[in-house]
Short mmCIF file of C-alpha atoms in Angstrom, two decimals:
data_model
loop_
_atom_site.label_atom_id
_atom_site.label_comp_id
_atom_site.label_asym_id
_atom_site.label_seq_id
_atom_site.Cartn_x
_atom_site.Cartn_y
_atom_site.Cartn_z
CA UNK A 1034 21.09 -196.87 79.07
CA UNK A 1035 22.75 -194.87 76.13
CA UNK A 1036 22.86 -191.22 76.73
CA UNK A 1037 21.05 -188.68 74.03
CA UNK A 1038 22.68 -185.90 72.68
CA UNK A 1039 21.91 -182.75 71.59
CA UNK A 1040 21.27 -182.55 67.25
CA UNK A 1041 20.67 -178.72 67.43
CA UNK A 1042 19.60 -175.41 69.21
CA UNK A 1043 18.29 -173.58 67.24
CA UNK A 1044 16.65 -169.67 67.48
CA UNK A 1045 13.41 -168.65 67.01
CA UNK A 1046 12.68 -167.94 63.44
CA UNK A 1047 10.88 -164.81 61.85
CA UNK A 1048 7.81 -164.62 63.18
CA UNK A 1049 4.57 -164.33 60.81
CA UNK A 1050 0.71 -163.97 61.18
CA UNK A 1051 -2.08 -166.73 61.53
CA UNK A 1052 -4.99 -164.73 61.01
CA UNK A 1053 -4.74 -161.41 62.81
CA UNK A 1054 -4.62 -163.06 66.70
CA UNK A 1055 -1.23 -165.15 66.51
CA UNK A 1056 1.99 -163.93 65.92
CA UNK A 1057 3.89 -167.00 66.06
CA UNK A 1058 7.34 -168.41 64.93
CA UNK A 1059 7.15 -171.82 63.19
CA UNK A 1060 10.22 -174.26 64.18
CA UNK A 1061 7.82 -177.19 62.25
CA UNK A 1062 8.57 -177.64 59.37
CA UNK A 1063 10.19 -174.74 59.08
CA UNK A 1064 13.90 -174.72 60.32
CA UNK A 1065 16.78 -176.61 60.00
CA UNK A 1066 15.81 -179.71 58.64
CA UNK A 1067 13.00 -180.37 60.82
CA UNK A 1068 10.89 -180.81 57.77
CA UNK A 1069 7.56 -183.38 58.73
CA UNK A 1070 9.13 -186.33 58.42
CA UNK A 1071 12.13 -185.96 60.80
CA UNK A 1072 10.23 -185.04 63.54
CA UNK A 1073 6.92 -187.04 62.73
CA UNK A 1074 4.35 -187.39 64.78
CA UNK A 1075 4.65 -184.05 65.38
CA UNK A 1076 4.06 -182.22 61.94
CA UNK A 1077 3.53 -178.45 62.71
CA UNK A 1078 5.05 -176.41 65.72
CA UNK A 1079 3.47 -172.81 65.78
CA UNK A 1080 5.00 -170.89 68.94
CA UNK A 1081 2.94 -167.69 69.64
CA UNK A 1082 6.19 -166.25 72.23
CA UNK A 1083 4.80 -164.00 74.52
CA UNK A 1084 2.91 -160.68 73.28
CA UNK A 1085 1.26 -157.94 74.80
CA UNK A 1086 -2.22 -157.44 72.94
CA UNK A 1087 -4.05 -154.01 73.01
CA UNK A 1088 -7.79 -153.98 74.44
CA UNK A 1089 -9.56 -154.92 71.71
CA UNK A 1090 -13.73 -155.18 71.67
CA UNK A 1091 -13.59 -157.20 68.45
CA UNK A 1092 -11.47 -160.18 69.34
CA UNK A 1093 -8.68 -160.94 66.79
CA UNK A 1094 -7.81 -164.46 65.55
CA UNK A 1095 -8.56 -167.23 62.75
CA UNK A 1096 -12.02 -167.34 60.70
CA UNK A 1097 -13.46 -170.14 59.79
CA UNK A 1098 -10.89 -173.11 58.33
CA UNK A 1099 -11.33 -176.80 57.84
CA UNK A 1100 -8.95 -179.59 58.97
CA UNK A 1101 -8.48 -183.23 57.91
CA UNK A 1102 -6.37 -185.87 58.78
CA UNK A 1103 -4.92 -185.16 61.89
CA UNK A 1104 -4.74 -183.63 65.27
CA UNK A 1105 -4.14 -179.92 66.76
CA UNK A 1106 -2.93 -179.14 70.30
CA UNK A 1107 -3.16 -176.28 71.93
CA UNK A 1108 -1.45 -175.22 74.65
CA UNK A 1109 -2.46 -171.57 76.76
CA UNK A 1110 0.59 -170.40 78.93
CA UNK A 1111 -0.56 -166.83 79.02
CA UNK A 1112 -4.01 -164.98 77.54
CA UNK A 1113 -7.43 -167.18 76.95
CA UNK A 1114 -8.52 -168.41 73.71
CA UNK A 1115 -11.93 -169.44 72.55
CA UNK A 1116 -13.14 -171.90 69.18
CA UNK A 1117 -16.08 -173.33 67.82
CA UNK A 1118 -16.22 -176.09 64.99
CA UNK A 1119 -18.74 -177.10 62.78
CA UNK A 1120 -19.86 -180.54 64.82
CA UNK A 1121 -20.91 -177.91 68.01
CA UNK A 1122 -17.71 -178.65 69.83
CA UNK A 1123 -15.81 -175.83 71.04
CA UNK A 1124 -14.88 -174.18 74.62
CA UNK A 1125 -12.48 -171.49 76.15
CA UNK A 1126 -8.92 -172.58 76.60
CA UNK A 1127 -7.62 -170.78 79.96
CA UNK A 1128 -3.71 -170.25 80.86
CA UNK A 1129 -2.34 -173.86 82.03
CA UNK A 1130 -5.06 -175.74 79.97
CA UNK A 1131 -4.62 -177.90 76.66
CA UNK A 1132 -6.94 -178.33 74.32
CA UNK A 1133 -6.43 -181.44 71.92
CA UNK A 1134 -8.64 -181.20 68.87
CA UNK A 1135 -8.96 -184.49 66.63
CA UNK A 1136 -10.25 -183.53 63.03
CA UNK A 1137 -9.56 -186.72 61.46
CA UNK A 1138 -12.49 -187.07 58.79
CA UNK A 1139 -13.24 -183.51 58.83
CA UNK A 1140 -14.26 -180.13 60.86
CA UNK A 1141 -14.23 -176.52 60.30
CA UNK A 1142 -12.76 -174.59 62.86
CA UNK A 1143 -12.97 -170.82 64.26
CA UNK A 1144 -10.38 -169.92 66.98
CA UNK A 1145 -9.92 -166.17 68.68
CA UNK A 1146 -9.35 -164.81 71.84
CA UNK A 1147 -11.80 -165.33 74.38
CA UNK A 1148 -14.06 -162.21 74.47
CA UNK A 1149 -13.60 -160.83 78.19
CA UNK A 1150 -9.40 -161.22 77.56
CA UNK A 1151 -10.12 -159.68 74.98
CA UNK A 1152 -11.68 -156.30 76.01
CA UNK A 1153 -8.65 -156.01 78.46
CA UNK A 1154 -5.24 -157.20 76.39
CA UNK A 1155 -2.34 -158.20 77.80
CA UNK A 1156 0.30 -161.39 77.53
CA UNK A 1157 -0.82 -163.97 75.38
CA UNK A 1158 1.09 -166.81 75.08
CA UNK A 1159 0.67 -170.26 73.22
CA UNK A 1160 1.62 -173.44 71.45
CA UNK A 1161 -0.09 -175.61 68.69
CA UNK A 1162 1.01 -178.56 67.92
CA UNK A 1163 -0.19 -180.80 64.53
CA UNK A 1164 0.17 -184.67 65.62
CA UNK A 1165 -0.49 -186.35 62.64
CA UNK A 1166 -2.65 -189.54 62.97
CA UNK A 1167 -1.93 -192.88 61.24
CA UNK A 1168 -3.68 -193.93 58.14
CA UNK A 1169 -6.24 -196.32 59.13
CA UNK A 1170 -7.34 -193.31 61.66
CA UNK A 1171 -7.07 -190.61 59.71
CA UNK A 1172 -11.24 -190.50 58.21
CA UNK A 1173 -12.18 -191.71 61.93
CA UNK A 1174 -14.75 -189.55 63.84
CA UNK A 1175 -13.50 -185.68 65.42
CA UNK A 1176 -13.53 -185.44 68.89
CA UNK A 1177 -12.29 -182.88 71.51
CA UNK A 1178 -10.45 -183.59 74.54
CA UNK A 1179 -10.24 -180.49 77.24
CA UNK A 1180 -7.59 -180.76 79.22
CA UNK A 1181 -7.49 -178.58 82.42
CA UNK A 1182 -4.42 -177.65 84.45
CA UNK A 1183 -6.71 -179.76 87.37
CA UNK A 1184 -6.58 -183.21 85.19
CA UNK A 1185 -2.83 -183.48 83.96
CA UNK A 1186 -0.79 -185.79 86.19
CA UNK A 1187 1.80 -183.88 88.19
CA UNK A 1188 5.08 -185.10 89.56
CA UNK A 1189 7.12 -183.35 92.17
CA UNK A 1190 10.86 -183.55 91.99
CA UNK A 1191 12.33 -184.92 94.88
CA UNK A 1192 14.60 -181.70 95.77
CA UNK A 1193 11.16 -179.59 95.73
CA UNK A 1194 13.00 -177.67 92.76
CA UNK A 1195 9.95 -178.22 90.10
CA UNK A 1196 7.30 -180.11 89.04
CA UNK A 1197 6.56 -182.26 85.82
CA UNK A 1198 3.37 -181.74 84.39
CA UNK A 1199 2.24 -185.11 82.39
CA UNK A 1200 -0.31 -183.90 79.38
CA UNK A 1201 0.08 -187.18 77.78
CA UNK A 1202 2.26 -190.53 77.76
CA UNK A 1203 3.86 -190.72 81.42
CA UNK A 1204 6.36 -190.11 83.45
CA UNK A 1205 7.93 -191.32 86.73
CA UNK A 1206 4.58 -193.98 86.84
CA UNK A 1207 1.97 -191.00 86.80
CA UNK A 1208 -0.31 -190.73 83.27
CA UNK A 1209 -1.19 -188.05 81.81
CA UNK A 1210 -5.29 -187.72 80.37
CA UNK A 1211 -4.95 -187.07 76.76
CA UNK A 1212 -5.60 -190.21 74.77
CA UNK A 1213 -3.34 -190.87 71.75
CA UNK A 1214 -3.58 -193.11 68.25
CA UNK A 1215 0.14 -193.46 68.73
CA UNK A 1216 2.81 -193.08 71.37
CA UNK A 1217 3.27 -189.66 72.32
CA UNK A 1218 4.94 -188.21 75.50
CA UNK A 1219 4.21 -184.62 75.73
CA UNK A 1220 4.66 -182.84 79.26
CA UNK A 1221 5.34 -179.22 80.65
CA UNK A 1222 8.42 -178.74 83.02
CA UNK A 1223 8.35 -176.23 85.14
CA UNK A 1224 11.72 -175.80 86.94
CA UNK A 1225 12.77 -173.57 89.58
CA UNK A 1226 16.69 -172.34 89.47
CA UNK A 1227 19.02 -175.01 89.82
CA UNK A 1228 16.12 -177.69 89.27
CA UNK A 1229 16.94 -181.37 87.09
CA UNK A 1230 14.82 -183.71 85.36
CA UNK A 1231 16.14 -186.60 83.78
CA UNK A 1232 14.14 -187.88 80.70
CA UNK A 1233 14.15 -191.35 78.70
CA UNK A 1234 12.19 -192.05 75.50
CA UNK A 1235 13.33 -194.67 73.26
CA UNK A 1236 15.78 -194.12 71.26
CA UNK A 1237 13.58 -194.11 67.82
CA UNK A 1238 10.83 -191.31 69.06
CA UNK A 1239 11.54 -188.02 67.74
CA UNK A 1240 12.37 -185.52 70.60
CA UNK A 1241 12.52 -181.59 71.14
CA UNK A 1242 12.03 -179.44 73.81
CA UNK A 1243 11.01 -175.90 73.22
CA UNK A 1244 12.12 -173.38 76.23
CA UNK A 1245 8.67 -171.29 77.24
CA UNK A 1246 10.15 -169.04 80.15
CA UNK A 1247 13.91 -169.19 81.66
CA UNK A 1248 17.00 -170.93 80.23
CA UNK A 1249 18.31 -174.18 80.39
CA UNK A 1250 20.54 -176.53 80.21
CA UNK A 1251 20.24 -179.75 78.09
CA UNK A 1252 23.39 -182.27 78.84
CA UNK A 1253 25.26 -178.86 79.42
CA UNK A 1254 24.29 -177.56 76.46
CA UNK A 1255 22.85 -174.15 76.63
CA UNK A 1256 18.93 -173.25 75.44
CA UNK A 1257 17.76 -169.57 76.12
CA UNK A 1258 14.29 -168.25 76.19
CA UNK A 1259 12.29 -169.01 72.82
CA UNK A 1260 14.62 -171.28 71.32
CA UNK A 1261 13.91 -174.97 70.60
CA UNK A 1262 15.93 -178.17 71.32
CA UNK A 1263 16.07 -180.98 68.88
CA UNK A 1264 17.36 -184.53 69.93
CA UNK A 1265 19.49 -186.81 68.47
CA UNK A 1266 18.46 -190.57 67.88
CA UNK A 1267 20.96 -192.00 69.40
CA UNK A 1268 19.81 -192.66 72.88
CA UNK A 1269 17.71 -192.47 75.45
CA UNK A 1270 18.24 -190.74 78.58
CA UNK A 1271 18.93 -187.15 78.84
CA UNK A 1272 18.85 -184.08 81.79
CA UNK A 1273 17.36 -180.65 82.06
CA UNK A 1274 18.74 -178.20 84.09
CA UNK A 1275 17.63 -174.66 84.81
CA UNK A 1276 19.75 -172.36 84.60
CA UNK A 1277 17.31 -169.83 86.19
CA UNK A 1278 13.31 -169.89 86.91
CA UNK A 1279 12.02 -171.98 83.49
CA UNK A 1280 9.16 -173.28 81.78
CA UNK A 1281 10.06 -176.23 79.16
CA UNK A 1282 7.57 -177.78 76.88
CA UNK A 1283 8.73 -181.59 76.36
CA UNK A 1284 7.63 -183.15 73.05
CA UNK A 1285 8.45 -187.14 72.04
CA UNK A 1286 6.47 -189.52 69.76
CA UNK A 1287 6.90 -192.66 67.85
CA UNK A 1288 7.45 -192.01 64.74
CA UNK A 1289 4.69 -192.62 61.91
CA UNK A 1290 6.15 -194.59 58.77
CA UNK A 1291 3.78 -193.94 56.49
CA UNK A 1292 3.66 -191.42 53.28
CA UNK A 1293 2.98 -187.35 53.94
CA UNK A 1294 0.63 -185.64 51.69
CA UNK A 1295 -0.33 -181.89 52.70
CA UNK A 1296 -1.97 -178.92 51.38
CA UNK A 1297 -2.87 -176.06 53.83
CA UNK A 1298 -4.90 -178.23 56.59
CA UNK A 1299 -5.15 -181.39 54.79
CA UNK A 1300 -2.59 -183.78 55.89
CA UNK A 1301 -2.95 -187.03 54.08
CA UNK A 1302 -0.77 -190.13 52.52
CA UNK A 1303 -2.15 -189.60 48.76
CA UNK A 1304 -2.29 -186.84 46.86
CA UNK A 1305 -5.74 -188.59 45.08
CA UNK A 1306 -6.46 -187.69 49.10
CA UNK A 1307 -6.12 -184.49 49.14
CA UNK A 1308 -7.97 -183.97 46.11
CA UNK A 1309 -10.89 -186.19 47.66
CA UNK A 1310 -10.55 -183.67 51.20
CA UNK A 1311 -11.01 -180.36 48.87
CA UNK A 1312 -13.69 -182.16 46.80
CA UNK A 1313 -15.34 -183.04 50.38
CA UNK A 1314 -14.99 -179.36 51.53
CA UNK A 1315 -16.46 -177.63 48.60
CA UNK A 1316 -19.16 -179.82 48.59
CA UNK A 1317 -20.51 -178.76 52.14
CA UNK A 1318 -19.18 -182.04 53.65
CA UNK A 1319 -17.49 -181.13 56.69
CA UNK A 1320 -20.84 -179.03 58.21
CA UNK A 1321 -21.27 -175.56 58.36
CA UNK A 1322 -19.99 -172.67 60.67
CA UNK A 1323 -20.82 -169.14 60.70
CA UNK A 1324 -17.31 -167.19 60.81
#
C-alpha cells in the first residue's frame, strides 16, 4: 500500500462573522487552493475555534436562510446549539453530537445557541461542513439525521492511547450511523499523548484533517492547534501521532465529477439552476419560518 503525503499545513485564516453567533475561520474554499472542486465532496469548511461567549438572554446566531442542493454538518465540541427549519425539523445539538442536515430540494433554516447555554456563556466550539450531493439527488426530499455522541461507532486503540470515533464511513470494521449519497469517511480522533492511528482511504478521495485540541503529527509532519491538514493524492495509508493530548477531525470523500454552480446557499450544476432555486425561494416554495 502506497504511503500519502502531506500537500499542505496550512494556518487558520482571518476569522469573520456568520450572523452574530459564529466567529469562524473558513479553510473551504477559502485557502490555498482548496477551492470546491479540489476538495469535493466537501464544499464549505467553517471552523468556529474555541470562544468564550458572554451571558447573553437573547441568544446570538443565524436568522432565517434557505439551502438547496446539498448537505450541512454540524459538529458541537464545546457550547450547545439549537435550529429549526421550515419542514418542522429542528433539535438542540449538545457537545460530542453531529447534526447532519440534508436540504436537497429546499429548506429554510434558523440556527443559534441553545437558550439555557445561552443565559450562562462560555466555550463554544464547532464545525460545519457543506457535503455537496450528486445531481440526480440534489431536488430529493430534506431530511435530518441526529447524531448523538451515544450512536457513533467507537474504536479503541490497542495501546489504550485514544479512541476513534466513526460519524460516518468506517473504520477498523465498526460503521458509523450517518447515511451518505456518496462515499464519505468522516470520524473524530481523540488521542491521548503519544497515541497513533493509521488511516487508509483510496487514493482518489479528497482528504484533510483539521486539528480541534492538541498538536500532531501527520507522517512527521507537524500540525498545531487550529490548523488544517490537506492530503496529497498519491496514496493511501497515512499515521497520526499526538504530539500531546489532541482532538483531530478526519474528513475523506469520493470525489463528485460533476459541474459546481453556487450562489450564497444554492449549490447547483447550472447556473439556469440557480436561477430556478431563487425563483423557487421568492415564490414561497421552500415553506415558511418565523425568524
Amino acid at each position: 500500500m502506497k504511503k500519502r503525503t502531506v500537500e499542505l499545513v496550512m494556518a487558520p485564516p482571518e476569522t469573520h462573522w456568520v450572523g452574530d453567533g459564529f466567529r469562524v475561520h473558513n479553510f473551504i474554499p477559502g485557502g490555498y487552493h482548496l477551492e470546491m472542486e479540489r476538495m469535493t465532496p466537501f464544499i464549505l469548511l467553517d471552523y468556529n475555534s474555541k470562544y468564550t461567549f458572554e451571558p447573553s438572554e437573547r441568544p446570538l446566531g443565524v436568522g432565517v436562510h434557505p439551502h438547496r442542493g446539498f448537505e450541512t454538518v454540524t459538529i458541537a465540541y464545546k457550547g450547545r446549539v439549537e435550529h429549526h427549519d421550515s419542514h418542522g425539523g429542528g433539535g438542540i445539538i449538545g457537545e460530542g453530537d453531529v447534526q447532519w442536515m440534508t436540504a436537497a430540494g429546499g429548506v429554510l433554516h434558523k440556527e443559534y445557541h441553545e437558550k439555557e447555554w445561552s443565559r450562562q456563556g462560555g466555550e463554544f466550539q464547532m464545525v460545519q461542513l457543506w457535503v455537496n450531493l450528486p445531481a440526480a439527488d440534489k431536488m430529493s426530499q430534506p431530511k435530518y439525521q441526529a447524531i448523538t455522541n451515544a450512536m457513533m461507532g467507537k474504536v479503541q486503540l490497542a495501546d489504550g492511547k485514544g479512541t476513534v470515533e466513526v460519524i460516518a464511513g468506517e473504520y477498523d470494521g465498526v460503521c458509523g450511523p450517518a447515511s451518505t449519497f456518496t462515499p464519505i469517511h468522516l470520524y473524530n480522533l481523540r488521542l491521548k499523548r503519544g497515541g497513533k492511528v493509521g488511516l487508509s482511504f483510496p487514493a482518489e478521495y479528497n482528504t484533510g484533517l483539521l486539528v480541534i485540541e492538541g498538536s500532531v503529527r501527520v507522517n512527521g509532519e507537524e500540525a498545531p492547534t487550529d490548523h488544517f491538514v490537506l492530503m496529497d493524492n498519491d496514496g493511501e495509508a497515512f499515521e497520526v501521532e499526538a504530539g500531546e493530548d489532541a482532538v483531530v477531525l478526519v474528513l475523506s470523500g469520493e470525489p463528485i465529477r460533476e459541474p459546481i454552480a453556487v450562489h450564497g446557499p444554492f449549490v447547483m450544476n447550472t447556473r439556469e439552476e440557480l436561477i430556478q432555486a431563487f425563483d423557487d425561494f421568492n415564490r414561497g416554495r421552500f415553506g415558511h419560518l418565523e425568524d
